[in-house]
Coordinates of C-alpha atoms and ligand atoms in Angstrom, one line a residue:
X17 CA -106.4 -9.6 -0.5
X18 CA -109.8 -8.3 -1.2
X19 CA -108.9 -4.6 -0.6
X20 CA -105.8 -4.4 -3.3
X21 CA -107.3 -1.7 -5.5
X22 CA -109.1 -4.5 -7.7
X23 CA -112.5 -3.1 -7.0
X24 CA -111.7 0.3 -7.4
X25 CA -110.5 -0.3 -10.4
X26 CA -113.4 -2.0 -11.8
X27 CA -116.1 0.7 -10.0
X28 CA -114.4 3.9 -9.9
X29 CA -112.0 4.1 -12.1
X30 CA -109.5 7.5 -11.8
X31 CA -106.7 8.5 -13.6
X32 CA -103.9 8.7 -11.4
X33 CA -101.9 12.2 -11.6
X34 CA -98.5 12.4 -11.0
X35 CA -97.4 13.1 -7.5
X36 CA -95.9 16.4 -8.6
X37 CA -99.6 17.8 -10.1
X38 CA -101.7 16.9 -7.3
X39 CA -103.3 20.2 -6.0
X40 CA -102.3 20.8 -2.3
X41 CA -105.5 19.2 -1.0
X42 CA -105.2 16.3 -2.8
X43 CA -101.7 15.6 -1.4
X44 CA -102.8 16.5 1.7
X45 CA -105.5 13.9 1.7
X46 CA -103.3 11.2 0.2
X47 CA -100.6 12.6 2.6
X48 CA -103.4 11.1 5.6
X49 CA -104.2 8.2 4.3
X50 CA -100.1 7.6 4.4
X51 CA -99.7 8.7 7.6
X52 CA -102.5 6.2 9.2
X53 CA -100.4 3.4 7.5
X54 CA -97.3 4.6 8.6
X55 CA -98.1 5.6 11.9
X56 CA -100.0 2.0 12.0
X57 CA -97.0 0.1 11.2
X58 CA -94.3 2.4 13.3
X59 CA -97.1 2.0 16.3
X60 CA -97.5 -1.8 16.6
X61 CA -93.9 -2.7 17.3
X62 CA -94.3 -1.6 20.7
X63 CA -98.2 -1.6 21.3
X64 CA -99.3 -3.2 24.6
X65 CA -95.7 -1.8 25.8
X66 CA -95.1 1.1 28.9
X67 CA -93.1 4.0 27.7
X68 CA -90.0 2.4 30.7
X69 CA -90.3 -1.0 28.4
X70 CA -90.0 1.1 24.9
X71 CA -86.6 2.6 26.6
X72 CA -85.1 -0.7 28.2
X73 CA -85.6 -2.4 24.7
X74 CA -85.4 -0.4 21.9
X75 CA -84.7 3.3 23.5
X76 CA -86.5 5.8 21.5
X77 CA -88.5 4.0 18.8
X78 CA -88.2 5.6 15.2
X79 CA -87.7 2.9 12.6
X80 CA -90.5 0.9 11.0
X81 CA -88.9 -2.7 12.4
X82 CA -92.1 -4.7 12.8
X83 CA -92.4 -7.3 15.4
X84 CA -94.0 -6.5 18.5
X85 CA -96.3 -9.1 20.2
X86 CA -98.1 -9.3 16.6
X87 CA -94.1 -10.4 15.3
X88 CA -95.1 -8.2 12.0
X89 CA -92.6 -7.4 9.2
X90 CA -91.3 -4.5 8.7
X91 CA -93.6 -2.2 6.9
X92 CA -96.5 -4.6 7.7
X93 CA -100.2 -2.9 8.5
X94 CA -103.0 -4.0 10.6
X95 CA -106.8 -3.8 11.1
X96 CA -106.4 -0.1 11.6
X97 CA -105.5 0.5 8.1
X98 CA -107.2 -2.5 6.7
X99 CA -110.6 -1.7 8.5
X100 CA -110.0 1.6 6.7
X101 CA -109.4 0.3 3.3
X102 CA -111.9 -2.3 3.7
X103 CA -114.2 0.5 4.6
X104 CA -113.2 2.5 1.6
X105 CA -113.9 0.0 -0.6
X106 CA -117.2 -0.1 0.4
X107 CA -117.7 3.4 0.0
X108 CA -116.3 3.4 -3.6
X109 CA -118.7 0.1 -4.5
X110 CA -122.0 2.1 -3.6
X111 CA -120.7 5.5 -4.3
X112 CA -121.7 6.5 -0.8
X113 CA -121.5 6.1 3.1
X114 CA -123.6 2.6 3.6
X115 CA -124.2 0.9 6.8
X116 CA -124.9 -2.3 5.4
X117 CA -122.4 -2.5 2.7
X118 CA -119.4 -1.2 5.3
X119 CA -120.6 -4.4 7.6
X120 CA -120.3 -6.5 4.9
X121 CA -117.2 -5.0 3.6
X122 CA -115.9 -5.3 7.3
X123 CA -117.6 -9.1 7.7
X124 CA -115.7 -9.8 4.5
X125 CA -112.8 -8.5 5.9
X126 CA -113.0 -10.3 9.4
X127 CA -113.4 -13.6 7.6
X128 CA -110.3 -13.1 5.8
X129 CA -108.1 -13.5 9.2
X130 CA -107.1 -10.3 9.9
X131 CA -103.8 -10.2 11.6
X132 CA -105.5 -8.2 14.9
X133 CA -108.8 -7.6 15.5
X134 CA -111.0 -5.7 18.6
X135 CA -113.2 -7.8 20.8
X136 CA -116.2 -5.5 20.2
X137 CA -115.4 -5.3 16.8
X138 CA -115.3 -9.2 16.5
X139 CA -118.4 -9.5 19.0
X140 CA -120.7 -6.9 17.1
X141 CA -119.7 -8.5 14.0
X142 CA -120.7 -12.0 14.9
X143 CA -124.0 -10.0 16.2
X144 CA -124.4 -9.0 12.3
X145 CA -123.8 -12.1 10.8
X146 CA -126.6 -13.3 12.9
X147 CA -129.1 -10.6 12.6
X148 CA -128.5 -9.0 9.1
X149 CA -128.7 -5.4 11.3
X150 CA -126.0 -3.5 10.4
X151 CA -126.2 -1.7 13.7
X152 CA -125.2 -2.7 16.8
X153 CA -127.0 -2.3 19.9
X154 CA -126.1 0.9 22.1
X155 CA -123.6 -0.2 24.5
X156 CA -122.3 2.2 27.4
X157 CA -119.2 -0.5 27.3
X158 CA -118.2 0.0 23.8
X159 CA -115.9 3.1 24.1
X160 CA -112.9 1.2 22.4
X161 CA -111.3 3.7 19.5
X162 CA -111.9 0.9 17.0
X163 CA -114.4 3.1 14.9
X164 CA -112.7 5.8 15.2
X165 CA -109.2 4.5 14.3
X166 CA -111.1 3.5 10.5
X167 CA -112.9 6.8 10.1
X168 CA -111.0 8.2 7.1
X169 CA -112.7 7.3 4.3
X170 CA -115.9 9.0 5.7
X171 CA -113.8 12.2 6.5
X172 CA -112.5 12.1 2.3
X173 CA -115.8 10.8 0.8
X174 CA -117.3 14.0 2.7
X175 CA -115.5 16.7 2.5
X176 CA -117.5 20.2 1.5
X177 CA -120.8 18.0 2.3
X178 CA -123.4 19.6 4.6
X179 CA -122.8 18.9 8.6
X180 CA -125.9 16.7 9.0
X181 CA -124.9 14.3 5.7
X182 CA -121.4 14.2 7.5
X183 CA -122.6 13.3 11.1
X184 CA -125.2 10.5 9.5
X185 CA -122.0 9.0 7.6
X186 CA -119.6 9.4 10.6
X187 CA -122.5 7.3 12.3
X188 CA -123.2 4.9 10.0
X189 CA -119.9 3.3 9.8
X190 CA -119.3 3.8 13.3
X191 CA -122.5 1.8 14.7
X192 CA -121.5 -1.4 12.6
X193 CA -119.1 -2.0 15.5
X194 CA -119.6 0.9 18.1
X195 CA -122.4 2.1 19.0
X196 CA -121.5 4.2 21.6
X197 CA -121.6 8.2 22.5
X198 CA -118.1 8.6 23.5
X199 CA -116.9 6.9 20.3
X200 CA -119.4 8.8 18.1
X201 CA -117.9 12.1 19.7
X202 CA -114.5 10.8 18.9
X203 CA -115.3 10.0 15.2
X204 CA -117.3 12.9 14.6
X205 CA -114.4 15.2 16.0
X206 CA -111.7 13.4 13.9
X207 CA -113.5 13.6 10.8
X208 CA -114.2 18.0 11.4
X209 CA -110.4 18.0 11.8
X210 CA -109.4 15.7 9.0
X211 CA -111.8 18.4 7.0
X212 CA -110.4 21.4 8.7
X213 CA -106.7 20.4 7.7
X214 CA -107.3 19.2 4.5
X215 CA -108.7 22.9 4.0
X216 CA -105.5 24.3 4.9
X217 CA -107.4 26.0 8.0
X218 CA -104.8 27.3 11.3
X219 CA -104.0 24.5 13.8
X220 CA -104.7 27.1 16.4
X221 CA -108.2 27.6 15.6
X222 CA -108.7 24.0 15.1
X223 CA -107.4 22.9 18.7
X224 CA -109.5 25.9 20.1
X225 CA -112.4 24.9 18.1
X226 CA -112.6 21.7 17.5
X227 CA -110.8 19.9 20.4
X228 CA -112.2 22.4 22.7
X229 CA -115.8 22.0 21.6
X230 CA -115.3 18.1 21.8
X231 CA -113.9 18.7 25.7
X232 CA -116.9 21.1 26.4
X233 CA -119.3 18.5 25.2
X234 CA -117.8 15.5 26.9
X235 CA -115.2 16.9 29.6
X236 CA -114.1 13.3 30.3
X237 CA -111.7 14.1 26.8
X238 CA -109.8 16.8 28.5
X239 CA -106.0 16.7 28.0
X240 CA -103.0 18.5 29.0
X241 CA -100.4 18.9 26.2
X242 CA -97.4 18.8 29.1
X243 CA -98.5 15.0 30.0
X244 CA -97.2 11.7 28.8
X245 CA -100.1 9.4 29.1
X246 CA -99.7 5.6 28.0
X247 CA -102.6 5.1 26.5
X248 CA -105.3 2.5 26.6
X249 CA -107.8 1.2 23.7
X250 CA -110.5 3.5 25.3
X251 CA -110.9 6.3 23.0
X252 CA -110.7 8.4 25.6
X253 CA -107.3 7.6 26.5
X254 CA -106.6 7.3 22.8
X255 CA -107.6 11.1 21.5
X256 CA -106.0 12.4 24.6
X257 CA -102.8 11.1 23.8
X258 CA -103.0 11.4 20.1
X259 CA -103.6 15.2 21.1
X260 CA -100.9 16.0 23.3
X261 CA -98.5 14.5 20.3
X262 CA -100.0 16.3 17.9
X263 CA -100.8 19.8 19.0
X264 CA -97.7 19.8 21.2
X265 CA -95.4 19.1 18.3
X266 CA -94.2 20.8 15.2
X267 CA -94.1 18.0 12.1
X268 CA -94.9 14.2 11.0
X269 CA -91.7 12.6 12.3
X270 CA -91.7 14.4 16.1
X271 CA -95.8 14.0 16.2
X272 CA -95.8 10.0 15.4
X273 CA -92.3 9.3 17.3
X274 CA -94.1 11.6 20.5
X275 CA -97.2 9.4 20.5
X276 CA -96.2 5.5 19.6
X277 CA -93.3 6.3 22.1
X278 CA -96.1 6.5 24.7
X279 CA -96.8 2.7 24.0
X280 CA -100.2 1.6 24.8
X281 CA -102.6 1.0 21.9
X282 CA -99.7 2.7 19.8
X283 CA -100.5 1.1 16.9
X284 CA -104.1 3.4 17.0
X285 CA -102.1 6.4 18.4
X286 CA -99.9 6.1 15.2
X287 CA -102.7 5.5 12.8
X288 CA -104.8 8.4 14.3
X289 CA -101.9 10.7 14.9
X290 CA -100.5 10.0 11.2
X291 CA -103.9 10.7 9.7
X292 CA -104.0 14.3 11.6
X293 CA -100.2 15.1 10.6
X294 CA -100.4 13.7 7.3
X295 CA -103.4 15.9 6.9
X296 CA -101.4 18.9 8.2
X297 CA -98.3 18.5 7.1
X298 CA -98.3 17.2 3.1
X299 CA -97.2 14.0 1.7
X300 CA -93.3 15.6 1.4
X301 CA -93.1 16.0 5.1
X302 CA -93.5 12.3 5.8
X303 CA -90.3 10.5 6.4
X304 CA -88.8 8.7 3.3
X305 CA -87.6 6.2 5.1
X306 CA -90.9 5.0 7.0
X307 CA -92.7 5.2 3.2
X308 CA -90.2 2.9 2.0
X309 CA -90.4 0.2 4.4
X310 CA -94.5 0.7 4.6
X311 CA -95.5 -2.3 2.5
X312 CA -96.1 -1.5 -1.1
X313 CA -99.6 -3.0 -1.2
X314 CA -100.9 -1.4 1.6
X315 CA -99.2 2.2 0.2
X316 CA -100.4 1.6 -3.0
X317 CA -103.9 0.4 -1.9
X318 CA -103.7 3.7 0.7
X319 CA -103.0 6.2 -2.2
X320 CA -105.6 5.0 -4.7
X321 CA -108.2 5.0 -2.2
X322 CA -107.3 8.5 -0.9
X323 CA -107.5 9.6 -4.9
X324 CA -110.7 8.1 -5.5
X325 CA -112.2 9.1 -2.1
X326 CA -111.6 12.7 -2.6
X327 CA -112.9 12.5 -6.4
X328 CA -116.1 11.8 -4.7
X329 CA -115.9 14.9 -2.4
X330 CA -117.5 18.3 -3.2
X331 CA -113.9 20.4 -2.8
X332 CA -112.4 19.4 -6.9
Ligands
MN5 MN1 -104.1 -2.6 14.8
MN6 MN1 -104.0 -1.2 18.4

């Protein structure tokens, strides 16, 4: 596939460090990317099921087994991971987050016949093919989670950058397919959380400050940690489920099992929760059985890209 690392090797050579030599922040950056892929591969099996259907068919879903409505191989990832990798390649290729480069990368990704693709993503990429404008028209209806699910490469490339740079970068990538206030707010909050987590900030402070600020600005995002919702692809429901699981558990494994067993858009809640949990707990806390099952090409691409994007940040 086009994103498996050739472009990185050509344009932004990185000497890969042995895992044991990784500084803690780099380790958490890599764990965020592996967490995204692991959560995607784990959740895809139960995407669109209800919690009851999962209980009846599987019991507690806790292993990466493939299958699901997409009939995946065990360890295979979906658009959440592959669109992130396409975006990351575009950032490394031009040395910054660029809307046109991102749109071209997503367009090439779509031509590669991805295993799944969201309706809003498809519609607005077809629009881009017609107009050449990498910014989709603003729409109240485009509040799906398709931009939020792929925001990690922007977070890694903008670590330590000024707030205006981060905001512009987030919107540049997001608006290629989702030009929507709630999607923007979600993307920006997730990027800030990834930055906080990678720099080792206290989790309670992150919840009190970042999640609370999002809810203050957009009360529709209010979440109750005690609830176990069945989230749709609406970015608000996606983030509510992710926050319920992420702030309500104390290990990488518990967080992911909690979120994907809610069903619904489980590959995407898994991917976003996996990104946050990876950045919080680091590589050593990702269950080995999940990493072993993860598709090796995706594993390698995520790891290489996390290192290369982290290398662009000012935190080295
Ligand atoms: Mn997906
Ligand atoms: Mn999904």
